Each structure stands twice: as C-alpha cells, then as structure tokens.
C-alpha cells in the first residue's frame, strides 16, 4: 500500500474542508478524486503531499508525507504559473536541475507532446500546452507517486487523451497516481478507483464500474424533441418514467424498450431530432450523488450531458 489515509480532517477557520476521509491506494494504481467545487479535493491532495497539515493519519510510503524524500513524489498543483519568459524546454530543465537525479528533459517533453514547442516561451504557448509543460515539471524526478490536481483542465480532447495514455503507461510501469478531475470521462476511463468527495466527506468509493452499478441507474433512451413538453406528456401518459428533462428527455429503457417508445412518440406526433440509447456512466453517478452535473463545476456548458 502506497497511501493510507484514516479519518483525515482539515479545517480552515470555520470551514470544514475535510471531515473524516479514509481510503488507501495500492502501488501502480490510479486513484481519481471527483466532486463539486469546494468539496475538499485540493485540500486532500495537499494533505497527501505534505504541503498542508491535517488531523488523522496520513501515511505515504509508510511515512508522514512531509518526511517522504522529495524525489519520490511528483506534484502538479492546481494553480501553477511558471516564469513566462522561459521556454518549455528551459522550464523542464530548470525543474530537473532541482533533483540529484532526473530524467532527460527532452524525453519528458516528448512524453507530454511538446517536442515541437520546446523552444517556445511559456507565455506564448496555448493554454493546453502550458498545462502540459506543468505536467512535465511533475515528471522530471521520475516519481514513484504522482499527484496531479486537475492535470487536463484547459487541454483539448486529443491532448487530454494523449495525457491519459501517458498516465496509464506510468501506472503500468509501477507509478502510483492520484489525480483530481472535473471530467467524469477521465475518471471513468483512467482510474482504478474513484473517490467522490462532497462537503469534505467521501460519499462514494470504488472502481468506476462498481460506482456505476451502485448509483448509475438504468440504461436509458435520450430523446431530443422539438417540443419537450409534448414529449414528456406523451411518455408520461404511456406510463414511462422520466429520469430527466432538459434539452433531452431521458427515459429508462432496455434495448428492447426502444421500439415501443418510438411508437409512443410517433402516435403522439412528437417530432425529435435525435435518439441516443446509452448505458449509465460515471456522470450519472455524479448527478445522482451531488445533484448537479460535473460539467457545471468546471464552468463548462452542460450541452451534451443528460
Ligand atoms: P475545486 O474543485 O474548486 O478545486 P476542491 O474540491 O479542490 O475545489 P478545496 O480547494 O480543497 O476544494 O476547498 C475545500 C474548502 O476549503 C472550500 O470551502 C474552500 O473555500 C476552503 N479552503 C481551501 N483552501 C483554503 C485556504 N487556504 N483558506 C481558507 N479556506 C480554504
């Protein structure tokens, strides 16, 4: 076991940031922390990395986090703004120089997909490229434990997937990874275990499939009607339960239910632009347990979620 946290508590004055959090992470596993803004994710990462004190027990490599040798941990803070007039390569070299032993900076730049921008000033990189440089600075010491606080925020979908492959590769090589994210797809695809924090408490803990099985609900049909009220009325009259109604109306449905739902809509003259049938996802778990969607916590549009 690399991380063992038992009843971790942290207050900032009157604010309770962590209210008795317990979990553990084994070697080579990826643990994702999800939860609304202010849930305590960053505070927990800080408690694990030893950059803040907390009550309870936090053990990392069997030690108190502050005592762990620096080169064993890589930490990417949520807020990290390196010097703007250094190039991507100079920044990685600079951070590599802080350790007795470090990785080849060019290999690190290659890992984060920045070889072609190695000589660009940090300030002139795109938002996503900047974040990738920051991820690179957390990799220079070839850490056995990598903690990434929102590593892919601001990175475009392709770059995000590239970073997922990188993180998976590191974990396959034995690196233990703790990350926070507002992207449920990221947690679902990457993490071996997910912890959902809300108001400083871990309200759910398990593998993505366990959590989806427990809290995700049923498979569903998503209808994009021109007239939402008409669709809801037709479906309700026919005895269907409505899971949610937004831009899309969601109805619990097995694959075999689809024809009769389509018929119900047709009989009522409901016109729709799209029909999507899907299994529950971690996003549904998040909505079920927090009452909001994860996209809104990141300031993203809710378009596309249902
Ligand atoms: P986000 O998703 O917005 O990053 P988070 O889940 O990481 O949020 P934290 O940053 O850990 O949440 O904050 C938990 C709570 O502690 C919040 O109520 C926050 O306002 C408070 N808090 C965090 N850091 C401090 C601080 N340095 N001083 C006072 N209060 C703080």
PDB file of N, CA and C in Angstrom, residues 200-303:
ATOM      1  N   UNK A 200     -16.413  17.712   2.018  1.00  0.00           N
ATOM      2  CA  UNK A 200     -15.335  17.178   2.860  1.00  0.00           C
ATOM      3  C   UNK A 200     -15.462  15.715   3.228  1.00  0.00           C
ATOM      4  N   UNK A 201     -16.504  15.058   2.692  1.00  0.00           N
ATOM      5  CA  UNK A 201     -16.666  13.635   3.012  1.00  0.00           C
ATOM      6  C   UNK A 201     -16.609  12.793   1.739  1.00  0.00           C
ATOM      7  N   UNK A 202     -16.037  11.598   1.883  1.00  0.00           N
ATOM      8  CA  UNK A 202     -16.027  10.669   0.752  1.00  0.00           C
ATOM      9  C   UNK A 202     -17.389   9.986   0.727  1.00  0.00           C
ATOM     10  N   UNK A 203     -18.246  10.405  -0.179  1.00  0.00           N
ATOM     11  CA  UNK A 203     -19.595   9.842  -0.183  1.00  0.00           C
ATOM     12  C   UNK A 203     -19.675   8.578  -1.037  1.00  0.00           C
ATOM     13  N   UNK A 204     -18.674   8.329  -1.857  1.00  0.00           N
ATOM     14  CA  UNK A 204     -18.636   7.080  -2.624  1.00  0.00           C
ATOM     15  C   UNK A 204     -17.191   6.742  -2.935  1.00  0.00           C
ATOM     16  N   UNK A 205     -16.901   5.458  -2.900  1.00  0.00           N
ATOM     17  CA  UNK A 205     -15.529   4.997  -3.103  1.00  0.00           C
ATOM     18  C   UNK A 205     -15.588   3.627  -3.756  1.00  0.00           C
ATOM     19  N   UNK A 206     -14.928   3.479  -4.882  1.00  0.00           N
ATOM     20  CA  UNK A 206     -14.936   2.168  -5.546  1.00  0.00           C
ATOM     21  C   UNK A 206     -14.414   2.295  -6.968  1.00  0.00           C
ATOM     22  N   UNK A 207     -14.384   1.178  -7.676  1.00  0.00           N
ATOM     23  CA  UNK A 207     -13.971   1.235  -9.079  1.00  0.00           C
ATOM     24  C   UNK A 207     -15.087   1.928  -9.860  1.00  0.00           C
ATOM     25  N   UNK A 208     -14.764   2.501 -11.020  1.00  0.00           N
ATOM     26  CA  UNK A 208     -15.832   3.144 -11.801  1.00  0.00           C
ATOM     27  C   UNK A 208     -17.003   2.201 -12.049  1.00  0.00           C
ATOM     28  N   UNK A 209     -16.727   0.943 -12.383  1.00  0.00           N
ATOM     29  CA  UNK A 209     -17.857   0.055 -12.682  1.00  0.00           C
ATOM     30  C   UNK A 209     -18.668  -0.256 -11.429  1.00  0.00           C
ATOM     31  N   UNK A 210     -18.006  -0.364 -10.283  1.00  0.00           N
ATOM     32  CA  UNK A 210     -18.769  -0.577  -9.035  1.00  0.00           C
ATOM     33  C   UNK A 210     -19.691   0.613  -8.764  1.00  0.00           C
ATOM     34  N   UNK A 211     -19.137   1.818  -8.915  1.00  0.00           N
ATOM     35  CA  UNK A 211     -19.943   3.006  -8.614  1.00  0.00           C
ATOM     36  C   UNK A 211     -21.101   3.147  -9.597  1.00  0.00           C
ATOM     37  N   UNK A 212     -20.829   2.847 -10.863  1.00  0.00           N
ATOM     38  CA  UNK A 212     -21.892   2.951 -11.870  1.00  0.00           C
ATOM     39  C   UNK A 212     -22.973   1.904 -11.576  1.00  0.00           C
ATOM     40  N   UNK A 213     -22.540   0.700 -11.186  1.00  0.00           N
ATOM     41  CA  UNK A 213     -23.504  -0.344 -10.852  1.00  0.00           C
ATOM     42  C   UNK A 213     -24.353   0.031  -9.654  1.00  0.00           C
ATOM     43  N   UNK A 214     -23.726   0.705  -8.689  1.00  0.00           N
ATOM     44  CA  UNK A 214     -24.422   1.027  -7.445  1.00  0.00           C
ATOM     45  C   UNK A 214     -25.313   2.269  -7.581  1.00  0.00           C
ATOM     46  N   UNK A 215     -24.803   3.287  -8.275  1.00  0.00           N
ATOM     47  CA  UNK A 215     -25.507   4.578  -8.271  1.00  0.00           C
ATOM     48  C   UNK A 215     -25.916   5.084  -9.655  1.00  0.00           C
ATOM     49  N   UNK A 216     -25.500   4.396 -10.706  1.00  0.00           N
ATOM     50  CA  UNK A 216     -25.682   4.969 -12.050  1.00  0.00           C
ATOM     51  C   UNK A 216     -27.084   4.833 -12.613  1.00  0.00           C
ATOM     52  N   UNK A 217     -27.895   3.968 -12.015  1.00  0.00           N
ATOM     53  CA  UNK A 217     -29.252   3.782 -12.540  1.00  0.00           C
ATOM     54  C   UNK A 217     -29.251   2.878 -13.757  1.00  0.00           C
ATOM     55  N   UNK A 218     -30.346   2.970 -14.497  1.00  0.00           N
ATOM     56  CA  UNK A 218     -30.547   2.037 -15.608  1.00  0.00           C
ATOM     57  C   UNK A 218     -30.030   2.605 -16.922  1.00  0.00           C
ATOM     58  N   UNK A 219     -29.961   1.740 -17.921  1.00  0.00           N
ATOM     59  CA  UNK A 219     -29.700   2.235 -19.268  1.00  0.00           C
ATOM     60  C   UNK A 219     -30.891   3.114 -19.666  1.00  0.00           C
ATOM     61  N   UNK A 220     -30.661   4.002 -20.597  1.00  0.00           N
ATOM     62  CA  UNK A 220     -31.708   4.996 -20.882  1.00  0.00           C
ATOM     63  C   UNK A 220     -31.740   5.410 -22.343  1.00  0.00           C
ATOM     64  N   UNK A 221     -32.889   5.897 -22.726  1.00  0.00           N
ATOM     65  CA  UNK A 221     -33.036   6.449 -24.070  1.00  0.00           C
ATOM     66  C   UNK A 221     -33.143   7.966 -23.935  1.00  0.00           C
ATOM     67  N   UNK A 222     -32.309   8.666 -24.676  1.00  0.00           N
ATOM     68  CA  UNK A 222     -32.318  10.131 -24.630  1.00  0.00           C
ATOM     69  C   UNK A 222     -32.969  10.651 -25.901  1.00  0.00           C
ATOM     70  N   UNK A 223     -34.011  11.422 -25.721  1.00  0.00           N
ATOM     71  CA  UNK A 223     -34.766  11.931 -26.871  1.00  0.00           C
ATOM     72  C   UNK A 223     -34.552  13.437 -26.958  1.00  0.00           C
ATOM     73  N   UNK A 224     -34.268  13.920 -28.136  1.00  0.00           N
ATOM     74  CA  UNK A 224     -34.113  15.371 -28.342  1.00  0.00           C
ATOM     75  C   UNK A 224     -35.341  15.881 -29.083  1.00  0.00           C
ATOM     76  N   UNK A 225     -36.401  16.217 -28.365  1.00  0.00           N
ATOM     77  CA  UNK A 225     -37.638  16.607 -29.050  1.00  0.00           C
ATOM     78  C   UNK A 225     -37.620  18.088 -29.431  1.00  0.00           C
ATOM     79  N   UNK A 226     -38.392  18.410 -30.454  1.00  0.00           N
ATOM     80  CA  UNK A 226     -38.562  19.835 -30.787  1.00  0.00           C
ATOM     81  C   UNK A 226     -39.383  20.499 -29.698  1.00  0.00           C
ATOM     82  N   UNK A 227     -40.370  19.770 -29.210  1.00  0.00           N
ATOM     83  CA  UNK A 227     -41.232  20.303 -28.151  1.00  0.00           C
ATOM     84  C   UNK A 227     -41.116  19.371 -26.929  1.00  0.00           C
ATOM     85  N   UNK A 228     -40.314  19.792 -25.946  1.00  0.00           N
ATOM     86  CA  UNK A 228     -40.031  18.956 -24.783  1.00  0.00           C
ATOM     87  C   UNK A 228     -41.285  18.616 -23.996  1.00  0.00           C
ATOM     88  N   UNK A 229     -42.188  19.615 -23.834  1.00  0.00           N
ATOM     89  CA  UNK A 229     -43.395  19.381 -23.033  1.00  0.00           C
ATOM     90  C   UNK A 229     -44.270  18.303 -23.678  1.00  0.00           C
ATOM     91  N   UNK A 230     -44.373  18.371 -25.003  1.00  0.00           N
ATOM     92  CA  UNK A 230     -45.209  17.383 -25.711  1.00  0.00           C
ATOM     93  C   UNK A 230     -44.623  15.985 -25.545  1.00  0.00           C
ATOM     94  N   UNK A 231     -43.296  15.898 -25.610  1.00  0.00           N
ATOM     95  CA  UNK A 231     -42.654  14.586 -25.469  1.00  0.00           C
ATOM     96  C   UNK A 231     -42.886  14.034 -24.067  1.00  0.00           C
ATOM     97  N   UNK A 232     -42.700  14.887 -23.060  1.00  0.00           N
ATOM     98  CA  UNK A 232     -42.876  14.437 -21.678  1.00  0.00           C
ATOM     99  C   UNK A 232     -44.321  13.994 -21.458  1.00  0.00           C
ATOM    100  N   UNK A 233     -45.273  14.757 -22.010  1.00  0.00           N
ATOM    101  CA  UNK A 233     -46.690  14.418 -21.825  1.00  0.00           C
ATOM    102  C   UNK A 233     -47.012  13.059 -22.480  1.00  0.00           C
ATOM    103  N   UNK A 234     -46.523  12.871 -23.694  1.00  0.00           N
ATOM    104  CA  UNK A 234     -46.810  11.611 -24.400  1.00  0.00           C
ATOM    105  C   UNK A 234     -46.215  10.421 -23.656  1.00  0.00           C
ATOM    106  N   UNK A 235     -44.999  10.588 -23.178  1.00  0.00           N
ATOM    107  CA  UNK A 235     -44.322   9.480 -22.494  1.00  0.00           C
ATOM    108  C   UNK A 235     -44.954   9.191 -21.143  1.00  0.00           C
ATOM    109  N   UNK A 236     -45.294  10.267 -20.421  1.00  0.00           N
ATOM    110  CA  UNK A 236     -45.914  10.086 -19.105  1.00  0.00           C
ATOM    111  C   UNK A 236     -47.282   9.411 -19.243  1.00  0.00           C
ATOM    112  N   UNK A 237     -48.059   9.864 -20.241  1.00  0.00           N
ATOM    113  CA  UNK A 237     -49.384   9.265 -20.477  1.00  0.00           C
ATOM    114  C   UNK A 237     -49.261   7.773 -20.777  1.00  0.00           C
ATOM    115  N   UNK A 238     -48.159   7.401 -21.439  1.00  0.00           N
ATOM    116  CA  UNK A 238     -47.983   5.984 -21.796  1.00  0.00           C
ATOM    117  C   UNK A 238     -47.356   5.195 -20.649  1.00  0.00           C
ATOM    118  N   UNK A 239     -47.131   5.875 -19.526  1.00  0.00           N
ATOM    119  CA  UNK A 239     -46.653   5.168 -18.331  1.00  0.00           C
ATOM    120  C   UNK A 239     -45.142   5.116 -18.184  1.00  0.00           C
ATOM    121  N   UNK A 240     -44.414   5.887 -18.990  1.00  0.00           N
ATOM    122  CA  UNK A 240     -42.953   5.884 -18.852  1.00  0.00           C
ATOM    123  C   UNK A 240     -42.513   6.859 -17.765  1.00  0.00           C
ATOM    124  N   UNK A 241     -41.478   6.440 -17.068  1.00  0.00           N
ATOM    125  CA  UNK A 241     -40.873   7.310 -16.057  1.00  0.00           C
ATOM    126  C   UNK A 241     -39.924   8.271 -16.775  1.00  0.00           C
ATOM    127  N   UNK A 242     -39.872   9.511 -16.332  1.00  0.00           N
ATOM    128  CA  UNK A 242     -38.933  10.468 -16.923  1.00  0.00           C
ATOM    129  C   UNK A 242     -37.764  10.630 -15.942  1.00  0.00           C
ATOM    130  N   UNK A 243     -36.557  10.299 -16.383  1.00  0.00           N
ATOM    131  CA  UNK A 243     -35.403  10.440 -15.483  1.00  0.00           C
ATOM    132  C   UNK A 243     -35.003  11.904 -15.383  1.00  0.00           C
ATOM    133  N   UNK A 244     -34.936  12.553 -16.519  1.00  0.00           N
ATOM    134  CA  UNK A 244     -34.581  13.972 -16.508  1.00  0.00           C
ATOM    135  C   UNK A 244     -35.110  14.599 -17.782  1.00  0.00           C
ATOM    136  N   UNK A 245     -35.379  15.878 -17.700  1.00  0.00           N
ATOM    137  CA  UNK A 245     -35.802  16.593 -18.903  1.00  0.00           C
ATOM    138  C   UNK A 245     -35.050  17.902 -18.946  1.00  0.00           C
ATOM    139  N   UNK A 246     -34.317  18.030 -20.015  1.00  0.00           N
ATOM    140  CA  UNK A 246     -33.520  19.230 -20.194  1.00  0.00           C
ATOM    141  C   UNK A 246     -33.619  19.492 -21.683  1.00  0.00           C
ATOM    142  N   UNK A 247     -32.487  19.648 -22.326  1.00  0.00           N
ATOM    143  CA  UNK A 247     -32.518  19.695 -23.786  1.00  0.00           C
ATOM    144  C   UNK A 247     -32.968  18.339 -24.317  1.00  0.00           C
ATOM    145  N   UNK A 248     -32.609  17.295 -23.523  1.00  0.00           N
ATOM    146  CA  UNK A 248     -33.005  15.942 -23.897  1.00  0.00           C
ATOM    147  C   UNK A 248     -33.884  15.337 -22.803  1.00  0.00           C
ATOM    148  N   UNK A 249     -34.825  14.545 -23.216  1.00  0.00           N
ATOM    149  CA  UNK A 249     -35.701  13.864 -22.266  1.00  0.00           C
ATOM    150  C   UNK A 249     -35.160  12.437 -22.109  1.00  0.00           C
ATOM    151  N   UNK A 250     -34.884  12.037 -20.866  1.00  0.00           N
ATOM    152  CA  UNK A 250     -34.297  10.719 -20.629  1.00  0.00           C
ATOM    153  C   UNK A 250     -35.328   9.787 -20.013  1.00  0.00           C
ATOM    154  N   UNK A 251     -35.429   8.605 -20.577  1.00  0.00           N
ATOM    155  CA  UNK A 251     -36.389   7.592 -20.122  1.00  0.00           C
ATOM    156  C   UNK A 251     -35.622   6.297 -19.863  1.00  0.00           C
ATOM    157  N   UNK A 252     -35.875   5.625 -18.721  1.00  0.00           N
ATOM    158  CA  UNK A 252     -35.193   4.338 -18.512  1.00  0.00           C
ATOM    159  C   UNK A 252     -35.613   3.359 -19.604  1.00  0.00           C
ATOM    160  N   UNK A 253     -34.655   2.683 -20.205  1.00  0.00           N
ATOM    161  CA  UNK A 253     -35.020   1.793 -21.308  1.00  0.00           C
ATOM    162  C   UNK A 253     -33.951   0.742 -21.538  1.00  0.00           C
ATOM    163  N   UNK A 254     -34.407  -0.521 -21.632  1.00  0.00           N
ATOM    164  CA  UNK A 254     -33.536  -1.549 -22.176  1.00  0.00           C
ATOM    165  C   UNK A 254     -33.609  -1.416 -23.694  1.00  0.00           C
ATOM    166  N   UNK A 255     -32.701  -2.099 -24.377  1.00  0.00           N
ATOM    167  CA  UNK A 255     -32.705  -2.016 -25.838  1.00  0.00           C
ATOM    168  C   UNK A 255     -34.056  -2.451 -26.397  1.00  0.00           C
ATOM    169  N   UNK A 256     -34.682  -3.427 -25.730  1.00  0.00           N
ATOM    170  CA  UNK A 256     -35.950  -3.959 -26.247  1.00  0.00           C
ATOM    171  C   UNK A 256     -37.115  -2.978 -26.057  1.00  0.00           C
ATOM    172  N   UNK A 257     -36.919  -1.948 -25.214  1.00  0.00           N
ATOM    173  CA  UNK A 257     -37.989  -0.963 -24.993  1.00  0.00           C
ATOM    174  C   UNK A 257     -38.027   0.096 -26.089  1.00  0.00           C
ATOM    175  N   UNK A 258     -36.964   0.164 -26.880  1.00  0.00           N
ATOM    176  CA  UNK A 258     -36.841   1.286 -27.817  1.00  0.00           C
ATOM    177  C   UNK A 258     -38.012   1.338 -28.820  1.00  0.00           C
ATOM    178  N   UNK A 259     -38.383   0.207 -29.452  1.00  0.00           N
ATOM    179  CA  UNK A 259     -39.465   0.301 -30.448  1.00  0.00           C
ATOM    180  C   UNK A 259     -40.760   0.875 -29.876  1.00  0.00           C
ATOM    181  N   UNK A 260     -41.139   0.449 -28.674  1.00  0.00           N
ATOM    182  CA  UNK A 260     -42.423   0.941 -28.161  1.00  0.00           C
ATOM    183  C   UNK A 260     -42.343   2.418 -27.785  1.00  0.00           C
ATOM    184  N   UNK A 261     -41.178   2.878 -27.358  1.00  0.00           N
ATOM    185  CA  UNK A 261     -41.047   4.308 -27.052  1.00  0.00           C
ATOM    186  C   UNK A 261     -41.139   5.121 -28.347  1.00  0.00           C
ATOM    187  N   UNK A 262     -40.469   4.628 -29.370  1.00  0.00           N
ATOM    188  CA  UNK A 262     -40.520   5.315 -30.666  1.00  0.00           C
ATOM    189  C   UNK A 262     -41.972   5.369 -31.165  1.00  0.00           C
ATOM    190  N   UNK A 263     -42.691   4.269 -30.982  1.00  0.00           N
ATOM    191  CA  UNK A 263     -44.085   4.220 -31.423  1.00  0.00           C
ATOM    192  C   UNK A 263     -44.943   5.220 -30.634  1.00  0.00           C
ATOM    193  N   UNK A 264     -44.707   5.260 -29.329  1.00  0.00           N
ATOM    194  CA  UNK A 264     -45.461   6.195 -28.484  1.00  0.00           C
ATOM    195  C   UNK A 264     -45.264   7.628 -28.972  1.00  0.00           C
ATOM    196  N   UNK A 265     -44.023   7.970 -29.275  1.00  0.00           N
ATOM    197  CA  UNK A 265     -43.739   9.332 -29.737  1.00  0.00           C
ATOM    198  C   UNK A 265     -44.397   9.589 -31.095  1.00  0.00           C
ATOM    199  N   UNK A 266     -44.316   8.599 -31.950  1.00  0.00           N
ATOM    200  CA  UNK A 266     -44.903   8.755 -33.292  1.00  0.00           C
ATOM    201  C   UNK A 266     -46.420   8.917 -33.202  1.00  0.00           C
ATOM    202  N   UNK A 267     -47.062   8.084 -32.365  1.00  0.00           N
ATOM    203  CA  UNK A 267     -48.522   8.155 -32.212  1.00  0.00           C
ATOM    204  C   UNK A 267     -48.960   9.519 -31.714  1.00  0.00           C
ATOM    205  N   UNK A 268     -48.115  10.140 -30.867  1.00  0.00           N
ATOM    206  CA  UNK A 268     -48.480  11.444 -30.303  1.00  0.00           C
ATOM    207  C   UNK A 268     -48.030  12.586 -31.214  1.00  0.00           C
ATOM    208  N   UNK A 269     -47.426  12.252 -32.323  1.00  0.00           N
ATOM    209  CA  UNK A 269     -46.972  13.285 -33.266  1.00  0.00           C
ATOM    210  C   UNK A 269     -45.787  14.084 -32.755  1.00  0.00           C
ATOM    211  N   UNK A 270     -45.007  13.503 -31.863  1.00  0.00           N
ATOM    212  CA  UNK A 270     -43.846  14.227 -31.322  1.00  0.00           C
ATOM    213  C   UNK A 270     -42.682  14.131 -32.317  1.00  0.00           C
ATOM    214  N   UNK A 271     -42.178  15.296 -32.682  1.00  0.00           N
ATOM    215  CA  UNK A 271     -41.042  15.332 -33.618  1.00  0.00           C
ATOM    216  C   UNK A 271     -39.754  15.469 -32.813  1.00  0.00           C
ATOM    217  N   UNK A 272     -38.754  14.691 -33.189  1.00  0.00           N
ATOM    218  CA  UNK A 272     -37.487  14.800 -32.460  1.00  0.00           C
ATOM    219  C   UNK A 272     -36.312  14.768 -33.422  1.00  0.00           C
ATOM    220  N   UNK A 273     -35.206  15.355 -32.947  1.00  0.00           N
ATOM    221  CA  UNK A 273     -34.028  15.479 -33.823  1.00  0.00           C
ATOM    222  C   UNK A 273     -33.012  14.388 -33.557  1.00  0.00           C
ATOM    223  N   UNK A 274     -33.127  13.750 -32.410  1.00  0.00           N
ATOM    224  CA  UNK A 274     -32.140  12.723 -32.112  1.00  0.00           C
ATOM    225  C   UNK A 274     -32.642  11.739 -31.084  1.00  0.00           C
ATOM    226  N   UNK A 275     -32.142  10.534 -31.180  1.00  0.00           N
ATOM    227  CA  UNK A 275     -32.422   9.486 -30.188  1.00  0.00           C
ATOM    228  C   UNK A 275     -31.087   8.833 -29.852  1.00  0.00           C
ATOM    229  N   UNK A 276     -30.756   8.758 -28.582  1.00  0.00           N
ATOM    230  CA  UNK A 276     -29.499   8.102 -28.197  1.00  0.00           C
ATOM    231  C   UNK A 276     -29.812   7.113 -27.088  1.00  0.00           C
ATOM    232  N   UNK A 277     -29.339   5.910 -27.255  1.00  0.00           N
ATOM    233  CA  UNK A 277     -29.527   4.931 -26.187  1.00  0.00           C
ATOM    234  C   UNK A 277     -28.178   4.700 -25.538  1.00  0.00           C
ATOM    235  N   UNK A 278     -28.118   4.774 -24.240  1.00  0.00           N
ATOM    236  CA  UNK A 278     -26.810   4.535 -23.620  1.00  0.00           C
ATOM    237  C   UNK A 278     -26.913   3.927 -22.232  1.00  0.00           C
ATOM    238  N   UNK A 279     -25.800   3.303 -21.847  1.00  0.00           N
ATOM    239  CA  UNK A 279     -25.657   2.747 -20.504  1.00  0.00           C
ATOM    240  C   UNK A 279     -25.346   3.887 -19.535  1.00  0.00           C
ATOM    241  N   UNK A 280     -25.593   3.707 -18.236  1.00  0.00           N
ATOM    242  CA  UNK A 280     -25.205   4.751 -17.289  1.00  0.00           C
ATOM    243  C   UNK A 280     -23.689   4.926 -17.255  1.00  0.00           C
ATOM    244  N   UNK A 281     -23.265   6.115 -16.912  1.00  0.00           N
ATOM    245  CA  UNK A 281     -21.837   6.424 -16.847  1.00  0.00           C
ATOM    246  C   UNK A 281     -21.521   7.014 -15.472  1.00  0.00           C
ATOM    247  N   UNK A 282     -20.258   7.323 -15.274  1.00  0.00           N
ATOM    248  CA  UNK A 282     -19.860   7.953 -14.007  1.00  0.00           C
ATOM    249  C   UNK A 282     -20.515   9.325 -13.854  1.00  0.00           C
ATOM    250  N   UNK A 283     -20.812   9.967 -14.973  1.00  0.00           N
ATOM    251  CA  UNK A 283     -21.520  11.248 -14.928  1.00  0.00           C
ATOM    252  C   UNK A 283     -22.879  11.073 -14.229  1.00  0.00           C
ATOM    253  N   UNK A 284     -23.555   9.958 -14.502  1.00  0.00           N
ATOM    254  CA  UNK A 284     -24.850   9.704 -13.854  1.00  0.00           C
ATOM    255  C   UNK A 284     -24.668   9.482 -12.355  1.00  0.00           C
ATOM    256  N   UNK A 285     -23.565   8.839 -11.991  1.00  0.00           N
ATOM    257  CA  UNK A 285     -23.262   8.638 -10.562  1.00  0.00           C
ATOM    258  C   UNK A 285     -23.096   9.995  -9.892  1.00  0.00           C
ATOM    259  N   UNK A 286     -22.358  10.853 -10.567  1.00  0.00           N
ATOM    260  CA  UNK A 286     -22.073  12.186 -10.029  1.00  0.00           C
ATOM    261  C   UNK A 286     -23.377  12.972  -9.834  1.00  0.00           C
ATOM    262  N   UNK A 287     -24.231  12.921 -10.855  1.00  0.00           N
ATOM    263  CA  UNK A 287     -25.508  13.647 -10.775  1.00  0.00           C
ATOM    264  C   UNK A 287     -26.363  13.067  -9.649  1.00  0.00           C
ATOM    265  N   UNK A 288     -26.391  11.743  -9.556  1.00  0.00           N
ATOM    266  CA  UNK A 288     -27.205  11.090  -8.530  1.00  0.00           C
ATOM    267  C   UNK A 288     -26.750  11.506  -7.123  1.00  0.00           C
ATOM    268  N   UNK A 289     -25.434  11.574  -6.926  1.00  0.00           N
ATOM    269  CA  UNK A 289     -24.922  11.796  -5.566  1.00  0.00           C
ATOM    270  C   UNK A 289     -24.719  13.265  -5.206  1.00  0.00           C
ATOM    271  N   UNK A 290     -24.573  14.112  -6.215  1.00  0.00           N
ATOM    272  CA  UNK A 290     -24.320  15.525  -5.893  1.00  0.00           C
ATOM    273  C   UNK A 290     -25.477  16.430  -6.291  1.00  0.00           C
ATOM    274  N   UNK A 291     -26.369  15.923  -7.145  1.00  0.00           N
ATOM    275  CA  UNK A 291     -27.500  16.738  -7.576  1.00  0.00           C
ATOM    276  C   UNK A 291     -27.145  17.740  -8.661  1.00  0.00           C
ATOM    277  N   UNK A 292     -25.896  17.745  -9.122  1.00  0.00           N
ATOM    278  CA  UNK A 292     -25.512  18.637 -10.221  1.00  0.00           C
ATOM    279  C   UNK A 292     -24.680  17.835 -11.207  1.00  0.00           C
ATOM    280  N   UNK A 293     -24.416  18.412 -12.368  1.00  0.00           N
ATOM    281  CA  UNK A 293     -23.517  17.693 -13.276  1.00  0.00           C
ATOM    282  C   UNK A 293     -22.101  18.227 -13.119  1.00  0.00           C
ATOM    283  N   UNK A 294     -21.148  17.361 -13.429  1.00  0.00           N
ATOM    284  CA  UNK A 294     -19.746  17.709 -13.206  1.00  0.00           C
ATOM    285  C   UNK A 294     -19.301  18.832 -14.118  1.00  0.00           C
ATOM    286  N   UNK A 295     -19.921  18.910 -15.295  1.00  0.00           N
ATOM    287  CA  UNK A 295     -19.516  19.943 -16.237  1.00  0.00           C
ATOM    288  C   UNK A 295     -19.740  21.331 -15.650  1.00  0.00           C
ATOM    289  N   UNK A 296     -20.829  21.501 -14.892  1.00  0.00           N
ATOM    290  CA  UNK A 296     -21.105  22.833 -14.356  1.00  0.00           C
ATOM    291  C   UNK A 296     -20.076  23.223 -13.304  1.00  0.00           C
ATOM    292  N   UNK A 297     -19.468  22.232 -12.641  1.00  0.00           N
ATOM    293  CA  UNK A 297     -18.448  22.531 -11.638  1.00  0.00           C
ATOM    294  C   UNK A 297     -17.165  23.035 -12.291  1.00  0.00           C
ATOM    295  N   UNK A 298     -17.024  22.774 -13.579  1.00  0.00           N
ATOM    296  CA  UNK A 298     -15.832  23.206 -14.291  1.00  0.00           C
ATOM    297  C   UNK A 298     -16.115  24.467 -15.101  1.00  0.00           C
ATOM    298  N   UNK A 299     -17.351  24.970 -14.975  1.00  0.00           N
ATOM    299  CA  UNK A 299     -17.707  26.147 -15.735  1.00  0.00           C
ATOM    300  C   UNK A 299     -17.965  25.828 -17.207  1.00  0.00           C
ATOM    301  N   UNK A 300     -18.031  24.521 -17.527  1.00  0.00           N
ATOM    302  CA  UNK A 300     -18.276  24.155 -18.915  1.00  0.00           C
ATOM    303  C   UNK A 300     -19.782  24.207 -19.176  1.00  0.00           C
ATOM    304  N   UNK A 301     -20.148  24.199 -20.424  1.00  0.00           N
ATOM    305  CA  UNK A 301     -21.567  24.152 -20.743  1.00  0.00           C
ATOM    306  C   UNK A 301     -22.104  22.754 -20.448  1.00  0.00           C
ATOM    307  N   UNK A 302     -23.364  22.675 -20.140  1.00  0.00           N
ATOM    308  CA  UNK A 302     -23.943  21.370 -19.857  1.00  0.00           C
ATOM    309  C   UNK A 302     -24.394  20.687 -21.142  1.00  0.00           C
ATOM    310  N   UNK A 303     -24.243  21.406 -22.254  1.00  0.00           N
ATOM    311  CA  UNK A 303     -24.597  20.841 -23.568  1.00  0.00           C
ATOM    312  C   UNK A 303     -23.935  19.477 -23.729  1.00  0.00           C
TER     313      UNK A 303
END
